[in-house]
Short mmCIF file of C-alpha atoms in Angstrom, two decimals:
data_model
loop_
_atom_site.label_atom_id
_atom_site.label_comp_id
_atom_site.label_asym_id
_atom_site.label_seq_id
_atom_site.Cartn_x
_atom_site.Cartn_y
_atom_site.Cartn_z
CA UNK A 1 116.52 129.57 81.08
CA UNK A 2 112.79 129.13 82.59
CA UNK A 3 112.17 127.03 85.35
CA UNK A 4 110.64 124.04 84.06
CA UNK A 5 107.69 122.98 86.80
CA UNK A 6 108.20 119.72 88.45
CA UNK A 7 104.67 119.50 90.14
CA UNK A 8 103.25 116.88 87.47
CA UNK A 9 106.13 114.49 88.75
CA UNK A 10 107.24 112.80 85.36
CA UNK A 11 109.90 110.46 86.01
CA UNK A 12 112.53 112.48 83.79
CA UNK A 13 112.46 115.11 85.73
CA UNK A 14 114.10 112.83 88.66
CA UNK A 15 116.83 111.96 86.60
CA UNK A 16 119.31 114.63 86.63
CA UNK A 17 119.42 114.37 90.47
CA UNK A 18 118.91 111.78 91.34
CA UNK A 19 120.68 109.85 88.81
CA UNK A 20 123.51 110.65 91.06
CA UNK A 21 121.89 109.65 93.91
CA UNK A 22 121.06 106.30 92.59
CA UNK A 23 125.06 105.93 91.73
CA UNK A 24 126.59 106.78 94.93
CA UNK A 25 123.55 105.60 97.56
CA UNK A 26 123.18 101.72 98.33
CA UNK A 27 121.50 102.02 101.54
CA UNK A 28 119.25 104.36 103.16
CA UNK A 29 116.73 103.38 105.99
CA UNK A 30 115.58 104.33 109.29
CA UNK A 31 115.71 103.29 112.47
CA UNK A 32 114.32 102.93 116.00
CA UNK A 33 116.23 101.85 119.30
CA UNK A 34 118.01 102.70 122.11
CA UNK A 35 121.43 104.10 122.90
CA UNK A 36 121.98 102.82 126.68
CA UNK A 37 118.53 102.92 127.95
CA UNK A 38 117.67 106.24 126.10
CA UNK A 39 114.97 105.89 123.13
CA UNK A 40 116.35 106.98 119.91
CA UNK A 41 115.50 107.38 116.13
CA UNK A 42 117.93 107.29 113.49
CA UNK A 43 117.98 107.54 109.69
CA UNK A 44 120.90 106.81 107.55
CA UNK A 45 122.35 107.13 104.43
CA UNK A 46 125.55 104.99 103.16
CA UNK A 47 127.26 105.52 99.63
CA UNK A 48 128.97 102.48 97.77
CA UNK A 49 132.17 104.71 98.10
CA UNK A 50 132.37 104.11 102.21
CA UNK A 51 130.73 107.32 103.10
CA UNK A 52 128.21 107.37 105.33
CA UNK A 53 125.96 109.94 106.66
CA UNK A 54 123.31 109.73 109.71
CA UNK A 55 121.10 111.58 111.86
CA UNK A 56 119.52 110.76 114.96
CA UNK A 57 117.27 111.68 118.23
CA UNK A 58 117.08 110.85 121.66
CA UNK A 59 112.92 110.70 121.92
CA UNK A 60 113.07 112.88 125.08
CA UNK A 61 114.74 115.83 123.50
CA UNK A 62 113.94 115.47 119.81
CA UNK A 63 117.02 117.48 119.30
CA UNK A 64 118.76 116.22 115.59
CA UNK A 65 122.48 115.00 115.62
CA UNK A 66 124.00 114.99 112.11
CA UNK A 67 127.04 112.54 111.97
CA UNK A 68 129.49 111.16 109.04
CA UNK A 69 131.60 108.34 108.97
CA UNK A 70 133.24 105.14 106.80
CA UNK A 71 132.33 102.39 106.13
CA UNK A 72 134.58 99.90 105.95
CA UNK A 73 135.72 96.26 106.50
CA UNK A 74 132.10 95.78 107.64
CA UNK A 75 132.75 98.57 110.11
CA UNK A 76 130.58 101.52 110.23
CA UNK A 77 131.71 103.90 112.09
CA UNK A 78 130.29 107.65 112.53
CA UNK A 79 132.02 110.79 114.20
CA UNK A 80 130.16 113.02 116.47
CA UNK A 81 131.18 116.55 116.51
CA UNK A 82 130.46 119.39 118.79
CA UNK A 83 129.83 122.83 116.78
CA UNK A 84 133.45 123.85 116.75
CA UNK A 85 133.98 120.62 115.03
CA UNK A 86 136.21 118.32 117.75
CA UNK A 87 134.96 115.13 117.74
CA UNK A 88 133.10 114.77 120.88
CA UNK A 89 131.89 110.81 120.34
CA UNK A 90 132.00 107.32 118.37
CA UNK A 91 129.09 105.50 117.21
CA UNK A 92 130.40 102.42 115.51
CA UNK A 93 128.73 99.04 114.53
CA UNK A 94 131.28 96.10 113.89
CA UNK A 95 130.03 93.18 111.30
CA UNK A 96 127.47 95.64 110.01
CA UNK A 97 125.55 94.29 107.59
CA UNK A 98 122.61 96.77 105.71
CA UNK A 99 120.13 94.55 105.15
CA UNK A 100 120.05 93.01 108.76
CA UNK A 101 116.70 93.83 110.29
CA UNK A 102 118.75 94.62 113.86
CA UNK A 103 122.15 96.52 114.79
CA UNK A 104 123.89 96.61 117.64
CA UNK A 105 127.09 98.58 118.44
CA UNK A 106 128.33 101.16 121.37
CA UNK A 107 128.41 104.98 121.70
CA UNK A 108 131.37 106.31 123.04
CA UNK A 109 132.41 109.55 124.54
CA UNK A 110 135.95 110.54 123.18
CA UNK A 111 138.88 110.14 125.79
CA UNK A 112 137.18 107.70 127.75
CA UNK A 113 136.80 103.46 127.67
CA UNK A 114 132.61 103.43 128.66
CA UNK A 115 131.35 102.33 125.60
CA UNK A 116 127.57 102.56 125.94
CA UNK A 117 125.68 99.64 123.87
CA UNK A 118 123.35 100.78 120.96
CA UNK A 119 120.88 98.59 119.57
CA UNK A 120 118.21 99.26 116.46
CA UNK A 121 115.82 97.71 114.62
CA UNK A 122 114.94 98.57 111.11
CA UNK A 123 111.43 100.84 110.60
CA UNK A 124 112.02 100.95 107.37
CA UNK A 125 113.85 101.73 103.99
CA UNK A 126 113.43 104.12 101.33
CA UNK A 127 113.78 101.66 98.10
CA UNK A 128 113.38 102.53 94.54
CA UNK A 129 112.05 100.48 91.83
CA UNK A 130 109.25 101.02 89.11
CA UNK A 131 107.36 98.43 90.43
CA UNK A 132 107.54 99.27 93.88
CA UNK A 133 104.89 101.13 95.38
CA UNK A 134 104.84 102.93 99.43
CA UNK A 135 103.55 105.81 101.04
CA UNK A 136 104.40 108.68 103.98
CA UNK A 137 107.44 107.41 105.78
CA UNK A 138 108.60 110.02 107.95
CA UNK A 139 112.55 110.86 108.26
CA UNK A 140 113.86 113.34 110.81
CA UNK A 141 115.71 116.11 109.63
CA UNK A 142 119.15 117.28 110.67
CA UNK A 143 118.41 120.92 111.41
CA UNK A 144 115.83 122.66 113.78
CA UNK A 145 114.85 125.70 115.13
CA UNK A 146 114.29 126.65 118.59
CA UNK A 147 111.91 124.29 120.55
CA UNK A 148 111.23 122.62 116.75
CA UNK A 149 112.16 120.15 114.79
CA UNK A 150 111.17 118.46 111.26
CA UNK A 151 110.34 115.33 109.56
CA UNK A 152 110.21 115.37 105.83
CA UNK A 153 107.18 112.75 104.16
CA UNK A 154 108.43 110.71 101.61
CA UNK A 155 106.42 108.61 99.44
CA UNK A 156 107.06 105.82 96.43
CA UNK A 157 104.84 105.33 93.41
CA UNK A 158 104.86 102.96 91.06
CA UNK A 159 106.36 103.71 87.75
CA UNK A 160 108.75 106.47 89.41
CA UNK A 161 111.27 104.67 90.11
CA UNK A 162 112.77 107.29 92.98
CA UNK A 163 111.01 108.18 96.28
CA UNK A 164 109.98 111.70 96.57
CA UNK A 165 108.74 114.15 99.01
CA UNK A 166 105.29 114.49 100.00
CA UNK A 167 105.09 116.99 102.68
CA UNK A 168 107.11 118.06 105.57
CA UNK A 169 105.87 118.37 109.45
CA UNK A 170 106.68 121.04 112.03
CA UNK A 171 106.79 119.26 115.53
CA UNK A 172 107.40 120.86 118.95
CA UNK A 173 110.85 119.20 120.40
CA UNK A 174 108.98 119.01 123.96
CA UNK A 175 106.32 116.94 123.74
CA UNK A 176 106.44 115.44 119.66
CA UNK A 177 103.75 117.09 119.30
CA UNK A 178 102.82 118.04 115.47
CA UNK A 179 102.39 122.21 114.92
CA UNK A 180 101.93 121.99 111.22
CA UNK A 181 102.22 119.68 108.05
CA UNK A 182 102.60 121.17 104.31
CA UNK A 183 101.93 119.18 101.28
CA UNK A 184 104.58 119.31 99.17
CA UNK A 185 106.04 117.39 95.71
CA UNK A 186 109.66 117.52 95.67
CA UNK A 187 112.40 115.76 94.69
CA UNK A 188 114.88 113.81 97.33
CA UNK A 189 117.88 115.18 98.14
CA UNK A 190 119.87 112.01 100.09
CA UNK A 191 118.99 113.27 103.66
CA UNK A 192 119.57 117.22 104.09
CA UNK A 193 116.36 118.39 102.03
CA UNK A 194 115.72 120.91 104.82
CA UNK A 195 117.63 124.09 105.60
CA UNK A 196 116.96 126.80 107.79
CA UNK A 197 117.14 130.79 107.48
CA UNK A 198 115.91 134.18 107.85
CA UNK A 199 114.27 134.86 104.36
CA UNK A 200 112.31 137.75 104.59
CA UNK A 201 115.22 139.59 106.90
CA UNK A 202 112.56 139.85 109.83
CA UNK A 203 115.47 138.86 112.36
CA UNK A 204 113.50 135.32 112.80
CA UNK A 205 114.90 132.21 111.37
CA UNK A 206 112.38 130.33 109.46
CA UNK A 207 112.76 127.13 106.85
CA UNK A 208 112.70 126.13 103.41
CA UNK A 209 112.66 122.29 101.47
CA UNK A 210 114.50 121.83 98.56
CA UNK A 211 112.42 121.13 95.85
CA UNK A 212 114.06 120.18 92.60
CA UNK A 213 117.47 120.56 90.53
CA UNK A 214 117.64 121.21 86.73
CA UNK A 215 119.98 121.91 83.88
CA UNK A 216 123.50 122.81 85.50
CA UNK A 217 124.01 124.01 88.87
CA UNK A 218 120.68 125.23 88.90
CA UNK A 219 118.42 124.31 92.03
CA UNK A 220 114.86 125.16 93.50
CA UNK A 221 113.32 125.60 97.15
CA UNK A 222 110.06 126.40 98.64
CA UNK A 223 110.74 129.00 101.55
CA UNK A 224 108.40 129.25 104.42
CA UNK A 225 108.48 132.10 106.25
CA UNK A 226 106.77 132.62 109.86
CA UNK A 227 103.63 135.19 111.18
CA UNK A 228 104.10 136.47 114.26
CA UNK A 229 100.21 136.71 114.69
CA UNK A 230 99.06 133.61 114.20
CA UNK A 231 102.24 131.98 115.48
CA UNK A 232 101.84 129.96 111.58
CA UNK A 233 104.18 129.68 108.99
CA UNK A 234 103.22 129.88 105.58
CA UNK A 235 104.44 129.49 101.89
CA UNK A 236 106.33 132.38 101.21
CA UNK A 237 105.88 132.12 96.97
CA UNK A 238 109.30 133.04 96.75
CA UNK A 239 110.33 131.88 92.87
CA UNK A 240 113.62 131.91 91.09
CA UNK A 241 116.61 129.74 90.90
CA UNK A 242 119.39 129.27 93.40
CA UNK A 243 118.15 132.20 95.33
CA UNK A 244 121.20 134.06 97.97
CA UNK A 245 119.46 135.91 100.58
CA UNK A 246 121.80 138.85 102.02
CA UNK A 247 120.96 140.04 105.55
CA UNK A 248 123.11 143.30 105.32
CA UNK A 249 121.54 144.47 102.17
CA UNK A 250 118.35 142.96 102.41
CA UNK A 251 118.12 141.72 99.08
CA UNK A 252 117.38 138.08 97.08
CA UNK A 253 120.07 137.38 94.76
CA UNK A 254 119.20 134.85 91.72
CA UNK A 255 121.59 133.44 89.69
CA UNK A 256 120.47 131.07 86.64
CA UNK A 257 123.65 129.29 83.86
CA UNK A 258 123.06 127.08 80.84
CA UNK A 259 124.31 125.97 78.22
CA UNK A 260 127.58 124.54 79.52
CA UNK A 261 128.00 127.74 81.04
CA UNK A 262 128.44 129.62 78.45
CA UNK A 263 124.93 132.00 80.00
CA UNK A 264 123.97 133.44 82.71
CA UNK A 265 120.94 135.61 84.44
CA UNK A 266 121.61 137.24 87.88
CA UNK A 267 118.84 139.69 89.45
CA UNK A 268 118.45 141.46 92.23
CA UNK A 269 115.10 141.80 94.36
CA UNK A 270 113.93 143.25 97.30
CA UNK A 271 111.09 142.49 99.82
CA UNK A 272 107.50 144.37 99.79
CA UNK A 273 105.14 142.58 102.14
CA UNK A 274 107.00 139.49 101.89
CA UNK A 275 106.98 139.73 98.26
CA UNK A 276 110.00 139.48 95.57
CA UNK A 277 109.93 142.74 93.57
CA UNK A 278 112.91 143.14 90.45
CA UNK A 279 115.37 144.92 91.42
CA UNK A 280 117.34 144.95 88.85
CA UNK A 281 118.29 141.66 86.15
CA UNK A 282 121.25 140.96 83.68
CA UNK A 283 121.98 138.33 81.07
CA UNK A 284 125.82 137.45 79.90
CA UNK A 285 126.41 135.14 76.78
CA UNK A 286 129.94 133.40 75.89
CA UNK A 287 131.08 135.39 72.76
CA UNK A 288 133.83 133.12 70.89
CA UNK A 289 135.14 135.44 68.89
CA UNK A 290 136.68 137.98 71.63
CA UNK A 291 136.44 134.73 74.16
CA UNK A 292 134.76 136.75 76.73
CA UNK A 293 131.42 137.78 78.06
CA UNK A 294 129.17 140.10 76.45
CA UNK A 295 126.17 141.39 77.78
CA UNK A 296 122.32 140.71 76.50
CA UNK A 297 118.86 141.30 75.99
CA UNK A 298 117.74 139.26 78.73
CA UNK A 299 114.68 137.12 77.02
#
């Protein structure tokens, strides 16, 4: 149950997720424009099933909007919520057709008839292919943190035949202005490779990139954590699978299954100087013959 290291970027390690992503995802590019007369940026992800998934940013604020929507009937239309989840808007784009180089459709405030016009024009898409070869486009990210926002690198090369992630940026919402860039190798997780958190339990949220999926339900991230000196943020080192990070206790759950699963690992950790120490660790096997869990030697 060791975590096998992805950095040498060998194209079976893309396929257990991203297998899925090649399935369900038929279209994902970005895009520049304007909604009304206000400059915006907008990346977006559709699914052969009709979902759709996009995030975008008025230039002035830089602040990301995650929508969903359908598409449908060469329809695509995308809700925008408000954080208690009403739908505050409509964003829809009638005879949409992916591979059309331009959009143009309205955004509309719910419970009124001012539908403001939205127009686009493709920067770019992230294709796949063995033979297809591109390098650092830049997609925004659909969470921030105060007065910053993100924009994950992605890059192509040829004989991987999925994108991947190259590095990710730390920009100031204000002014655009870049505040740091990581180098990174990751996989691609659709659009939401960033999340945000308080890791280290400092009271300050900071961020972390997913990095890669294996066997099972069994995921990987790179946490970045933040110095209050320096005003940096900096690679944390944090290792383990699926990592839970509980606030109360102040401890770093990991959980690890195989085998169908039929075993497990959890441990427990807490922080020294922004390191993982073992707290504790377990193992549970499947026994068959009293069809239960027994506990192990953990290897």
């Amino acid at each position: 149950m060791t975590r096998h290291p992805y950095y040498q970027l060998r194209p079976a390690l893309f396929i257990p997720v991203l297998f899925f992503w090649s399935l369900n995802v038929f279209s994902q590019a970005a895009y520049s424009g304007f909604i009304g007369e206000q400059p915006v940026e907008m990346v977006m992800d559709l699914h052969f099933d009709g979902y759709a998934r996009a995030i975008y940013a008025y230039n002035k604020y830089n602040e990301p909007i995650a929508i969903v929507g359908r598409y449908a009937h060469d329809t695509l239309t995308f809700a925008e919520k408000n954080t208690n989840g009403t739908e505050r808007a409509t964003l829809q784009f009638e005879h949409f057709d992916p591979s059309a180089e331009k959009l143009n459709g309205y955004w509309q405030a719910t419970g009124t008839s001012n539908r403001i016009p939205v127009r686009l024009s493709k920067s770019f898409e992230l294709e796949p292919g063995d033979s297809i070869e591109w390098n650092d486009r830049e997609i925004i990210q659909p969470v921030s943190l105060p007065g910053q926002y993100f924009r994950l690198v992605v890059s192509k090369t040829k004989g991987v035949f999925y994108p991947y992630v190259t590095g990710v940026k730390v920009l100031e919402k204000k002014t655009g202005r870049l505040i740091q860039q990581f180098d990174l190798e990751c996989q691609l997780r659709g659009l939401e490779n960033l999340e945000t958190g308080d890791y280290n339990f400092d009271g300050i949220r900071e961020f972390s990139v997913f990095e890669s999926s294996y066997a099972g339900p069994n995921t990987s991230r790179i946490y970045f954590l933040y110095d209050t000196a320096s005003k940096q943020y900096f690679n944390s080192g944090f290792e383990g699978t699926s990592l839970e990070f509980d606030a109360g206790r102040k401890r770093i759950y990991e959980h690890n299954q195989c085998c169908g699963g039929r075993s497990h690992m959890n441990a427990e950790y807490k922080l020294v100087n922004n390191k993982m120490v073992l707290v504790k660790r377990s193992c549970l096997e499947y026994d068959e013959k009293t069809e239960d869990f027994r506990e192990v030697t953990c290897d």
